[in-house]
Amino acid sequence: MSYQIYALKYAERDTKECMFFFREPSTDTVTLHFYLWVILGGPHPVVFDTGFSEEDARKREARGWVSPAEMLRRVGVRADEAPEVVISHLHWDHWDGYRFFPGARFWLQREELEFWTGLAGQYPHYRFFAEPGPLADLVTLNYAGRVKLVEGDTPVLPGLRAHFVGGHTAGLQVLSAETARGTVVLTSDASHFYRNIERRDPVQIITNLPQMLRGFELIDALAGSPDRVVTGHDPEVARRFDQVEPGIIRIA
Ligand SMILES: [Zn+2]
């Protein structure tokens, strides 16, 4: 298979360096770009992560929000008809846009669901990163047959696989896809910035530090070359790959 992949940037927000690099004391500003990704060329499009809602953008002070459904429309994909959406993890900025996908089945690692609907709620340091309403809706979606729980490495389509990484969250998964330029890895928040993976400098928002470090090794092994790694929040993605119009970055 030879898939085409787009990173779709739908919002951005300024934050501080110390939030995104382990034991980094600097409070200098870094800008996060928020993306979702879409894989084309198979029997149906596969969307990776849902983005977040306009309400989240207001609440969390993100600027330049464009509906993830609108970004998908610009590459010819209807969010309301997308059948399969792989979820990297359940942080608000990756899961809260699930309502844009009323017909989708959501692929999620079992440990991720268990952590965010269980233990995470016991601790303020974790509660901050997820919204209870969208997490509660997972129960309804699951009972409606719209959640596919997976464990470990899982084929999504031929040449397109989800891989358990953990580390940043209990059941974070990344995607690898065969493309004309080789195997591309979409890391989502297994590596927010290129600095995380390239300097083995993990984010400080974690559930398991050794898993996070092993995730870097897995991503490099899957991609085989650093120029096929697409990180989760780095504005640099638009420079390393081909930005065909504002916010639409052709990866392969
Ligand atoms: Zn994120």
PDB file of C-alpha atoms and ligand atoms in Angstrom:
ATOM      1  CA  MET A   1       0.000   0.000   0.000  1.00  0.00           C
ATOM      2  CA  SER A   2       1.047   3.569  -0.562  1.00  0.00           C
ATOM      3  CA  TYR A   3      -0.898   6.022   1.560  1.00  0.00           C
ATOM      4  CA  GLN A   4      -1.130   9.786   1.319  1.00  0.00           C
ATOM      5  CA  ILE A   5      -0.987  11.643   4.614  1.00  0.00           C
ATOM      6  CA  TYR A   6      -1.903  15.181   5.615  1.00  0.00           C
ATOM      7  CA  ALA A   7      -1.263  16.965   8.905  1.00  0.00           C
ATOM      8  CA  LEU A   8      -4.055  19.493   9.464  1.00  0.00           C
ATOM      9  CA  LYS A   9      -3.256  22.371  11.794  1.00  0.00           C
ATOM     10  CA  TYR A  10      -6.443  23.807  13.295  1.00  0.00           C
ATOM     11  CA  ALA A  11      -5.284  25.957  16.260  1.00  0.00           C
ATOM     12  CA  GLU A  12      -2.273  27.166  18.222  1.00  0.00           C
ATOM     13  CA  ARG A  13      -1.388  28.258  21.729  1.00  0.00           C
ATOM     14  CA  ASP A  14       1.614  29.740  23.506  1.00  0.00           C
ATOM     15  CA  THR A  15       3.000  27.878  26.491  1.00  0.00           C
ATOM     16  CA  LYS A  16       6.307  27.613  28.347  1.00  0.00           C
ATOM     17  CA  GLU A  17       9.387  25.514  27.640  1.00  0.00           C
ATOM     18  CA  CYS A  18       9.365  24.037  31.142  1.00  0.00           C
ATOM     19  CA  MET A  19       6.019  22.360  30.384  1.00  0.00           C
ATOM     20  CA  PHE A  20       7.301  20.363  27.433  1.00  0.00           C
ATOM     21  CA  PHE A  21      10.862  19.295  28.286  1.00  0.00           C
ATOM     22  CA  PHE A  22      11.847  17.173  31.254  1.00  0.00           C
ATOM     23  CA  ARG A  23      13.316  19.171  34.157  1.00  0.00           C
ATOM     24  CA  GLU A  24      13.686  22.206  31.855  1.00  0.00           C
ATOM     25  CA  PRO A  25      13.774  25.327  34.058  1.00  0.00           C
ATOM     26  CA  SER A  26      13.225  27.858  31.249  1.00  0.00           C
ATOM     27  CA  THR A  27       9.908  29.694  31.182  1.00  0.00           C
ATOM     28  CA  ASP A  28      10.552  30.997  27.665  1.00  0.00           C
ATOM     29  CA  THR A  29       7.556  30.848  25.342  1.00  0.00           C
ATOM     30  CA  VAL A  30       7.059  27.955  22.966  1.00  0.00           C
ATOM     31  CA  THR A  31       4.143  27.785  20.542  1.00  0.00           C
ATOM     32  CA  LEU A  32       2.145  24.592  20.243  1.00  0.00           C
ATOM     33  CA  HIS A  33       0.420  23.849  16.973  1.00  0.00           C
ATOM     34  CA  PHE A  34      -2.635  21.618  17.220  1.00  0.00           C
ATOM     35  CA  TYR A  35      -3.086  19.021  14.484  1.00  0.00           C
ATOM     36  CA  LEU A  36      -5.173  16.138  13.436  1.00  0.00           C
ATOM     37  CA  TRP A  37      -3.991  13.830  10.677  1.00  0.00           C
ATOM     38  CA  VAL A  38      -5.679  11.965   7.845  1.00  0.00           C
ATOM     39  CA  ILE A  39      -4.486   8.932   5.906  1.00  0.00           C
ATOM     40  CA  LEU A  40      -5.845   8.594   2.366  1.00  0.00           C
ATOM     41  CA  GLY A  41      -5.453   5.977  -0.338  1.00  0.00           C
ATOM     42  CA  GLY A  42      -7.071   3.000   1.395  1.00  0.00           C
ATOM     43  CA  PRO A  43     -10.671   1.760   1.007  1.00  0.00           C
ATOM     44  CA  HIS A  44     -11.757   4.657   3.248  1.00  0.00           C
ATOM     45  CA  PRO A  45      -9.990   7.579   4.941  1.00  0.00           C
ATOM     46  CA  VAL A  46      -8.555   6.977   8.404  1.00  0.00           C
ATOM     47  CA  VAL A  47      -8.449   9.991  10.705  1.00  0.00           C
ATOM     48  CA  PHE A  48      -5.906  10.127  13.530  1.00  0.00           C
ATOM     49  CA  ASP A  49      -7.242  12.104  16.518  1.00  0.00           C
ATOM     50  CA  THR A  50     -10.285  14.370  16.566  1.00  0.00           C
ATOM     51  CA  GLY A  51      -8.975  17.797  17.560  1.00  0.00           C
ATOM     52  CA  PHE A  52     -11.012  19.836  20.022  1.00  0.00           C
ATOM     53  CA  SER A  53     -14.165  21.945  20.049  1.00  0.00           C
ATOM     54  CA  GLU A  54     -14.586  25.713  19.784  1.00  0.00           C
ATOM     55  CA  GLU A  55     -15.660  25.684  23.445  1.00  0.00           C
ATOM     56  CA  ASP A  56     -12.318  24.077  24.382  1.00  0.00           C
ATOM     57  CA  ALA A  57     -10.490  26.701  22.328  1.00  0.00           C
ATOM     58  CA  ARG A  58     -12.139  29.455  24.397  1.00  0.00           C
ATOM     59  CA  LYS A  59     -11.666  27.677  27.725  1.00  0.00           C
ATOM     60  CA  ARG A  60      -8.000  26.786  27.087  1.00  0.00           C
ATOM     61  CA  GLU A  61      -7.144  30.043  25.303  1.00  0.00           C
ATOM     62  CA  ALA A  62      -6.123  28.568  21.968  1.00  0.00           C
ATOM     63  CA  ARG A  63      -6.106  31.004  19.037  1.00  0.00           C
ATOM     64  CA  GLY A  64      -6.847  30.635  15.340  1.00  0.00           C
ATOM     65  CA  TRP A  65      -9.245  27.718  15.856  1.00  0.00           C
ATOM     66  CA  VAL A  66     -10.730  26.299  12.666  1.00  0.00           C
ATOM     67  CA  SER A  67     -13.130  23.382  12.957  1.00  0.00           C
ATOM     68  CA  PRO A  68     -11.291  20.067  12.438  1.00  0.00           C
ATOM     69  CA  ALA A  69     -14.241  19.075  10.206  1.00  0.00           C
ATOM     70  CA  GLU A  70     -13.555  22.131   8.018  1.00  0.00           C
ATOM     71  CA  MET A  71      -9.849  21.252   7.777  1.00  0.00           C
ATOM     72  CA  LEU A  72     -10.795  17.726   6.658  1.00  0.00           C
ATOM     73  CA  ARG A  73     -13.246  19.143   4.109  1.00  0.00           C
ATOM     74  CA  ARG A  74     -10.363  21.090   2.539  1.00  0.00           C
ATOM     75  CA  VAL A  75      -8.627  17.785   1.709  1.00  0.00           C
ATOM     76  CA  GLY A  76     -11.843  16.216   0.442  1.00  0.00           C
ATOM     77  CA  VAL A  77     -12.851  14.253   3.532  1.00  0.00           C
ATOM     78  CA  ARG A  78     -16.264  14.522   5.195  1.00  0.00           C
ATOM     79  CA  ALA A  79     -15.880  14.164   8.965  1.00  0.00           C
ATOM     80  CA  ASP A  80     -19.526  13.153   9.318  1.00  0.00           C
ATOM     81  CA  GLU A  81     -18.905  10.188   7.010  1.00  0.00           C
ATOM     82  CA  ALA A  82     -15.487   9.108   8.322  1.00  0.00           C
ATOM     83  CA  PRO A  83     -15.876   5.484   9.400  1.00  0.00           C
ATOM     84  CA  GLU A  84     -12.696   4.931  11.431  1.00  0.00           C
ATOM     85  CA  VAL A  85     -10.878   7.347  13.732  1.00  0.00           C
ATOM     86  CA  VAL A  86      -7.787   6.195  15.626  1.00  0.00           C
ATOM     87  CA  ILE A  87      -7.290   8.014  18.924  1.00  0.00           C
ATOM     88  CA  SER A  88      -3.719   8.469  20.104  1.00  0.00           C
ATOM     89  CA  HIS A  89      -4.774   9.294  23.673  1.00  0.00           C
ATOM     90  CA  LEU A  90      -7.574  10.909  25.655  1.00  0.00           C
ATOM     91  CA  HIS A  91      -6.125  14.315  26.486  1.00  0.00           C
ATOM     92  CA  TRP A  92      -8.645  17.064  25.726  1.00  0.00           C
ATOM     93  CA  ASP A  93      -6.859  18.286  22.599  1.00  0.00           C
ATOM     94  CA  HIS A  94      -6.930  14.851  20.956  1.00  0.00           C
ATOM     95  CA  TRP A  95     -10.323  13.487  22.013  1.00  0.00           C
ATOM     96  CA  ASP A  96     -12.777  16.344  22.663  1.00  0.00           C
ATOM     97  CA  GLY A  97     -13.588  16.776  18.946  1.00  0.00           C
ATOM     98  CA  TYR A  98     -15.291  13.337  18.780  1.00  0.00           C
ATOM     99  CA  ARG A  99     -18.658  14.985  18.015  1.00  0.00           C
ATOM    100  CA  PHE A 100     -17.322  15.995  14.588  1.00  0.00           C
ATOM    101  CA  PHE A 101     -17.394  12.275  13.720  1.00  0.00           C
ATOM    102  CA  PRO A 102     -20.986  11.113  14.318  1.00  0.00           C
ATOM    103  CA  GLY A 103     -20.589   7.950  12.253  1.00  0.00           C
ATOM    104  CA  ALA A 104     -17.128   6.876  13.318  1.00  0.00           C
ATOM    105  CA  ARG A 105     -15.786   4.012  15.322  1.00  0.00           C
ATOM    106  CA  PHE A 106     -12.993   5.144  17.646  1.00  0.00           C
ATOM    107  CA  TRP A 107      -9.896   2.951  18.045  1.00  0.00           C
ATOM    108  CA  LEU A 108      -8.408   3.229  21.498  1.00  0.00           C
ATOM    109  CA  GLN A 109      -5.923   1.275  23.605  1.00  0.00           C
ATOM    110  CA  ARG A 110      -7.707  -0.500  26.479  1.00  0.00           C
ATOM    111  CA  GLU A 111      -5.254   0.890  29.051  1.00  0.00           C
ATOM    112  CA  GLU A 112      -5.931   4.441  27.877  1.00  0.00           C
ATOM    113  CA  LEU A 113      -9.675   4.089  28.445  1.00  0.00           C
ATOM    114  CA  GLU A 114      -9.152   2.478  31.850  1.00  0.00           C
ATOM    115  CA  PHE A 115      -6.694   5.098  33.048  1.00  0.00           C
ATOM    116  CA  TRP A 116      -8.721   8.187  32.139  1.00  0.00           C
ATOM    117  CA  THR A 117     -12.055   6.802  33.306  1.00  0.00           C
ATOM    118  CA  GLY A 118     -10.479   5.494  36.528  1.00  0.00           C
ATOM    119  CA  LEU A 119      -7.262   6.376  38.271  1.00  0.00           C
ATOM    120  CA  ALA A 120      -6.635   9.717  36.535  1.00  0.00           C
ATOM    121  CA  GLY A 121      -9.735  11.252  38.093  1.00  0.00           C
ATOM    122  CA  GLN A 122      -8.308  10.658  41.570  1.00  0.00           C
ATOM    123  CA  TYR A 123      -5.482  13.162  41.070  1.00  0.00           C
ATOM    124  CA  PRO A 124      -5.619  16.877  40.186  1.00  0.00           C
ATOM    125  CA  HIS A 125      -2.369  16.669  38.190  1.00  0.00           C
ATOM    126  CA  TYR A 126      -4.080  14.308  35.749  1.00  0.00           C
ATOM    127  CA  ARG A 127      -7.611  15.780  35.849  1.00  0.00           C
ATOM    128  CA  PHE A 128      -6.342  18.976  34.264  1.00  0.00           C
ATOM    129  CA  PHE A 129      -5.577  17.200  30.986  1.00  0.00           C
ATOM    130  CA  ALA A 130      -8.976  15.694  30.235  1.00  0.00           C
ATOM    131  CA  GLU A 131     -12.623  16.739  30.292  1.00  0.00           C
ATOM    132  CA  PRO A 132     -15.060  14.534  32.215  1.00  0.00           C
ATOM    133  CA  GLY A 133     -17.996  15.110  29.799  1.00  0.00           C
ATOM    134  CA  PRO A 134     -16.225  13.754  26.719  1.00  0.00           C
ATOM    135  CA  LEU A 135     -14.774  10.904  28.829  1.00  0.00           C
ATOM    136  CA  ALA A 136     -18.253  10.005  30.117  1.00  0.00           C
ATOM    137  CA  ASP A 137     -19.546   9.912  26.541  1.00  0.00           C
ATOM    138  CA  LEU A 138     -17.060   7.122  25.852  1.00  0.00           C
ATOM    139  CA  VAL A 139     -19.269   4.799  27.911  1.00  0.00           C
ATOM    140  CA  THR A 140     -22.271   5.630  25.718  1.00  0.00           C
ATOM    141  CA  LEU A 141     -20.207   5.271  22.546  1.00  0.00           C
ATOM    142  CA  ASN A 142     -18.807   1.964  23.749  1.00  0.00           C
ATOM    143  CA  TYR A 143     -22.291   0.580  24.474  1.00  0.00           C
ATOM    144  CA  ALA A 144     -23.349   1.745  20.991  1.00  0.00           C
ATOM    145  CA  GLY A 145     -20.572  -0.358  19.443  1.00  0.00           C
ATOM    146  CA  ARG A 146     -18.551   2.698  18.436  1.00  0.00           C
ATOM    147  CA  VAL A 147     -15.371   2.049  20.426  1.00  0.00           C
ATOM    148  CA  LYS A 148     -12.843  -0.503  19.253  1.00  0.00           C
ATOM    149  CA  LEU A 149     -10.548  -1.355  22.135  1.00  0.00           C
ATOM    150  CA  VAL A 150      -7.147  -2.595  21.041  1.00  0.00           C
ATOM    151  CA  GLU A 151      -4.077  -3.810  22.900  1.00  0.00           C
ATOM    152  CA  GLY A 152      -0.492  -3.523  21.765  1.00  0.00           C
ATOM    153  CA  ASP A 153       0.263  -3.409  18.040  1.00  0.00           C
ATOM    154  CA  THR A 154      -2.793  -3.555  15.797  1.00  0.00           C
ATOM    155  CA  PRO A 155      -3.311  -3.469  12.032  1.00  0.00           C
ATOM    156  CA  VAL A 156      -5.805  -0.784  11.018  1.00  0.00           C
ATOM    157  CA  LEU A 157      -5.564  -1.421   7.270  1.00  0.00           C
ATOM    158  CA  PRO A 158      -2.876  -3.233   5.237  1.00  0.00           C
ATOM    159  CA  GLY A 159       0.303  -1.178   5.681  1.00  0.00           C
ATOM    160  CA  LEU A 160      -1.267   0.988   8.384  1.00  0.00           C
ATOM    161  CA  ARG A 161      -0.686   0.002  12.007  1.00  0.00           C
ATOM    162  CA  ALA A 162      -1.305   1.387  15.478  1.00  0.00           C
ATOM    163  CA  HIS A 163       1.478   0.780  18.015  1.00  0.00           C
ATOM    164  CA  PHE A 164       1.176   0.936  21.792  1.00  0.00           C
ATOM    165  CA  VAL A 165       3.712   3.357  23.265  1.00  0.00           C
ATOM    166  CA  GLY A 166       2.342   4.628  26.602  1.00  0.00           C
ATOM    167  CA  GLY A 167       4.682   6.962  28.479  1.00  0.00           C
ATOM    168  CA  HIS A 168       3.014  10.345  27.996  1.00  0.00           C
ATOM    169  CA  THR A 169      -0.303   8.676  28.921  1.00  0.00           C
ATOM    170  CA  ALA A 170      -1.110   5.132  30.041  1.00  0.00           C
ATOM    171  CA  GLY A 171      -2.141   3.814  26.626  1.00  0.00           C
ATOM    172  CA  LEU A 172      -0.877   6.310  24.067  1.00  0.00           C
ATOM    173  CA  GLN A 173      -0.560   4.842  20.574  1.00  0.00           C
ATOM    174  CA  VAL A 174       1.256   6.047  17.448  1.00  0.00           C
ATOM    175  CA  LEU A 175       0.498   5.224  13.800  1.00  0.00           C
ATOM    176  CA  SER A 176       2.825   3.943  11.101  1.00  0.00           C
ATOM    177  CA  ALA A 177       1.843   4.061   7.427  1.00  0.00           C
ATOM    178  CA  GLU A 178       3.529   2.848   4.252  1.00  0.00           C
ATOM    179  CA  THR A 179       3.895   5.684   1.767  1.00  0.00           C
ATOM    180  CA  ALA A 180       5.778   6.424  -1.449  1.00  0.00           C
ATOM    181  CA  ARG A 181       8.585   7.943   0.666  1.00  0.00           C
ATOM    182  CA  GLY A 182       8.798   4.961   3.046  1.00  0.00           C
ATOM    183  CA  THR A 183       7.223   4.254   6.413  1.00  0.00           C
ATOM    184  CA  VAL A 184       5.944   7.456   8.007  1.00  0.00           C
ATOM    185  CA  VAL A 185       5.313   7.548  11.757  1.00  0.00           C
ATOM    186  CA  LEU A 186       2.738   9.917  13.216  1.00  0.00           C
ATOM    187  CA  THR A 187       3.890  10.247  16.804  1.00  0.00           C
ATOM    188  CA  SER A 188       1.120  12.425  18.221  1.00  0.00           C
ATOM    189  CA  ASP A 189       2.224  13.195  21.794  1.00  0.00           C
ATOM    190  CA  ALA A 190       4.807  10.428  22.034  1.00  0.00           C
ATOM    191  CA  SER A 191       6.931  13.393  20.867  1.00  0.00           C
ATOM    192  CA  HIS A 192       5.335  16.843  20.991  1.00  0.00           C
ATOM    193  CA  PHE A 193       8.353  18.555  19.432  1.00  0.00           C
ATOM    194  CA  TYR A 194      11.315  17.322  17.366  1.00  0.00           C
ATOM    195  CA  ARG A 195      13.503  18.250  20.334  1.00  0.00           C
ATOM    196  CA  ASN A 196      11.761  15.561  22.422  1.00  0.00           C
ATOM    197  CA  ILE A 197      12.667  12.636  20.191  1.00  0.00           C
ATOM    198  CA  GLU A 198      15.881  13.965  18.659  1.00  0.00           C
ATOM    199  CA  ARG A 199      17.507  14.801  22.003  1.00  0.00           C
ATOM    200  CA  ARG A 200      15.725  12.017  23.926  1.00  0.00           C
ATOM    201  CA  ASP A 201      14.330  14.879  25.995  1.00  0.00           C
ATOM    202  CA  PRO A 202      10.872  13.768  27.119  1.00  0.00           C
ATOM    203  CA  VAL A 203       7.930  15.982  27.953  1.00  0.00           C
ATOM    204  CA  GLN A 204       7.341  16.340  31.696  1.00  0.00           C
ATOM    205  CA  ILE A 205       3.645  15.429  31.332  1.00  0.00           C
ATOM    206  CA  ILE A 206       3.956  11.662  31.788  1.00  0.00           C
ATOM    207  CA  THR A 207       2.521   8.544  33.333  1.00  0.00           C
ATOM    208  CA  ASN A 208       5.665   6.425  32.811  1.00  0.00           C
ATOM    209  CA  LEU A 209       9.111   7.802  31.996  1.00  0.00           C
ATOM    210  CA  PRO A 210      10.865   4.561  30.877  1.00  0.00           C
ATOM    211  CA  GLN A 211       7.939   3.842  28.513  1.00  0.00           C
ATOM    212  CA  MET A 212       8.263   7.334  27.079  1.00  0.00           C
ATOM    213  CA  LEU A 213      11.970   6.763  26.396  1.00  0.00           C
ATOM    214  CA  ARG A 214      11.324   3.347  24.829  1.00  0.00           C
ATOM    215  CA  GLY A 215       8.692   5.018  22.658  1.00  0.00           C
ATOM    216  CA  PHE A 216      11.409   7.170  21.087  1.00  0.00           C
ATOM    217  CA  GLU A 217      13.331   4.007  20.189  1.00  0.00           C
ATOM    218  CA  LEU A 218      10.228   2.386  18.713  1.00  0.00           C
ATOM    219  CA  ILE A 219       9.374   5.443  16.600  1.00  0.00           C
ATOM    220  CA  ASP A 220      12.900   5.652  15.192  1.00  0.00           C
ATOM    221  CA  ALA A 221      12.922   1.918  14.448  1.00  0.00           C
ATOM    222  CA  LEU A 222       9.547   2.033  12.698  1.00  0.00           C
ATOM    223  CA  ALA A 223      10.377   5.112  10.603  1.00  0.00           C
ATOM    224  CA  GLY A 224      13.929   4.018   9.776  1.00  0.00           C
ATOM    225  CA  SER A 225      14.839   7.650   9.054  1.00  0.00           C
ATOM    226  CA  PRO A 226      14.252  10.858  11.032  1.00  0.00           C
ATOM    227  CA  ASP A 227      12.789  12.573   7.965  1.00  0.00           C
ATOM    228  CA  ARG A 228       9.736  10.292   8.152  1.00  0.00           C
ATOM    229  CA  VAL A 229       8.843  11.208  11.736  1.00  0.00           C
ATOM    230  CA  VAL A 230       5.900  13.600  12.168  1.00  0.00           C
ATOM    231  CA  THR A 231       5.750  15.025  15.685  1.00  0.00           C
ATOM    232  CA  GLY A 232       2.558  15.933  17.510  1.00  0.00           C
ATOM    233  CA  HIS A 233       2.625  19.693  18.163  1.00  0.00           C
ATOM    234  CA  ASP A 234       5.727  21.150  16.509  1.00  0.00           C
ATOM    235  CA  PRO A 235       5.321  24.190  14.187  1.00  0.00           C
ATOM    236  CA  GLU A 236       8.433  22.773  12.488  1.00  0.00           C
ATOM    237  CA  VAL A 237       6.245  20.146  10.747  1.00  0.00           C
ATOM    238  CA  ALA A 238       5.187  22.835   8.245  1.00  0.00           C
ATOM    239  CA  ARG A 239       8.855  23.501   7.408  1.00  0.00           C
ATOM    240  CA  ARG A 240      10.032  19.896   7.198  1.00  0.00           C
ATOM    241  CA  PHE A 241       7.128  18.847   4.988  1.00  0.00           C
ATOM    242  CA  ASP A 242       5.134  20.472   2.189  1.00  0.00           C
ATOM    243  CA  GLN A 243       2.612  23.073   3.371  1.00  0.00           C
ATOM    244  CA  VAL A 244       0.292  23.214   0.372  1.00  0.00           C
ATOM    245  CA  GLU A 245      -1.940  25.897   1.866  1.00  0.00           C
ATOM    246  CA  PRO A 246      -2.152  27.440   5.340  1.00  0.00           C
ATOM    247  CA  GLY A 247      -2.639  24.636   7.860  1.00  0.00           C
ATOM    248  CA  ILE A 248      -2.594  21.851   5.265  1.00  0.00           C
ATOM    249  CA  ILE A 249       0.699  20.006   5.280  1.00  0.00           C
ATOM    250  CA  ARG A 250       1.302  17.154   2.860  1.00  0.00           C
ATOM    251  CA  ILE A 251       3.462  14.561   4.589  1.00  0.00           C
ATOM    252  CA  ALA A 252       3.563  11.942   1.828  1.00  0.00           C
TER     253      ALA A 252
HETATM  254 ZN    ZN B   1      -1.523  17.017  22.685  1.00  0.00          ZN
END
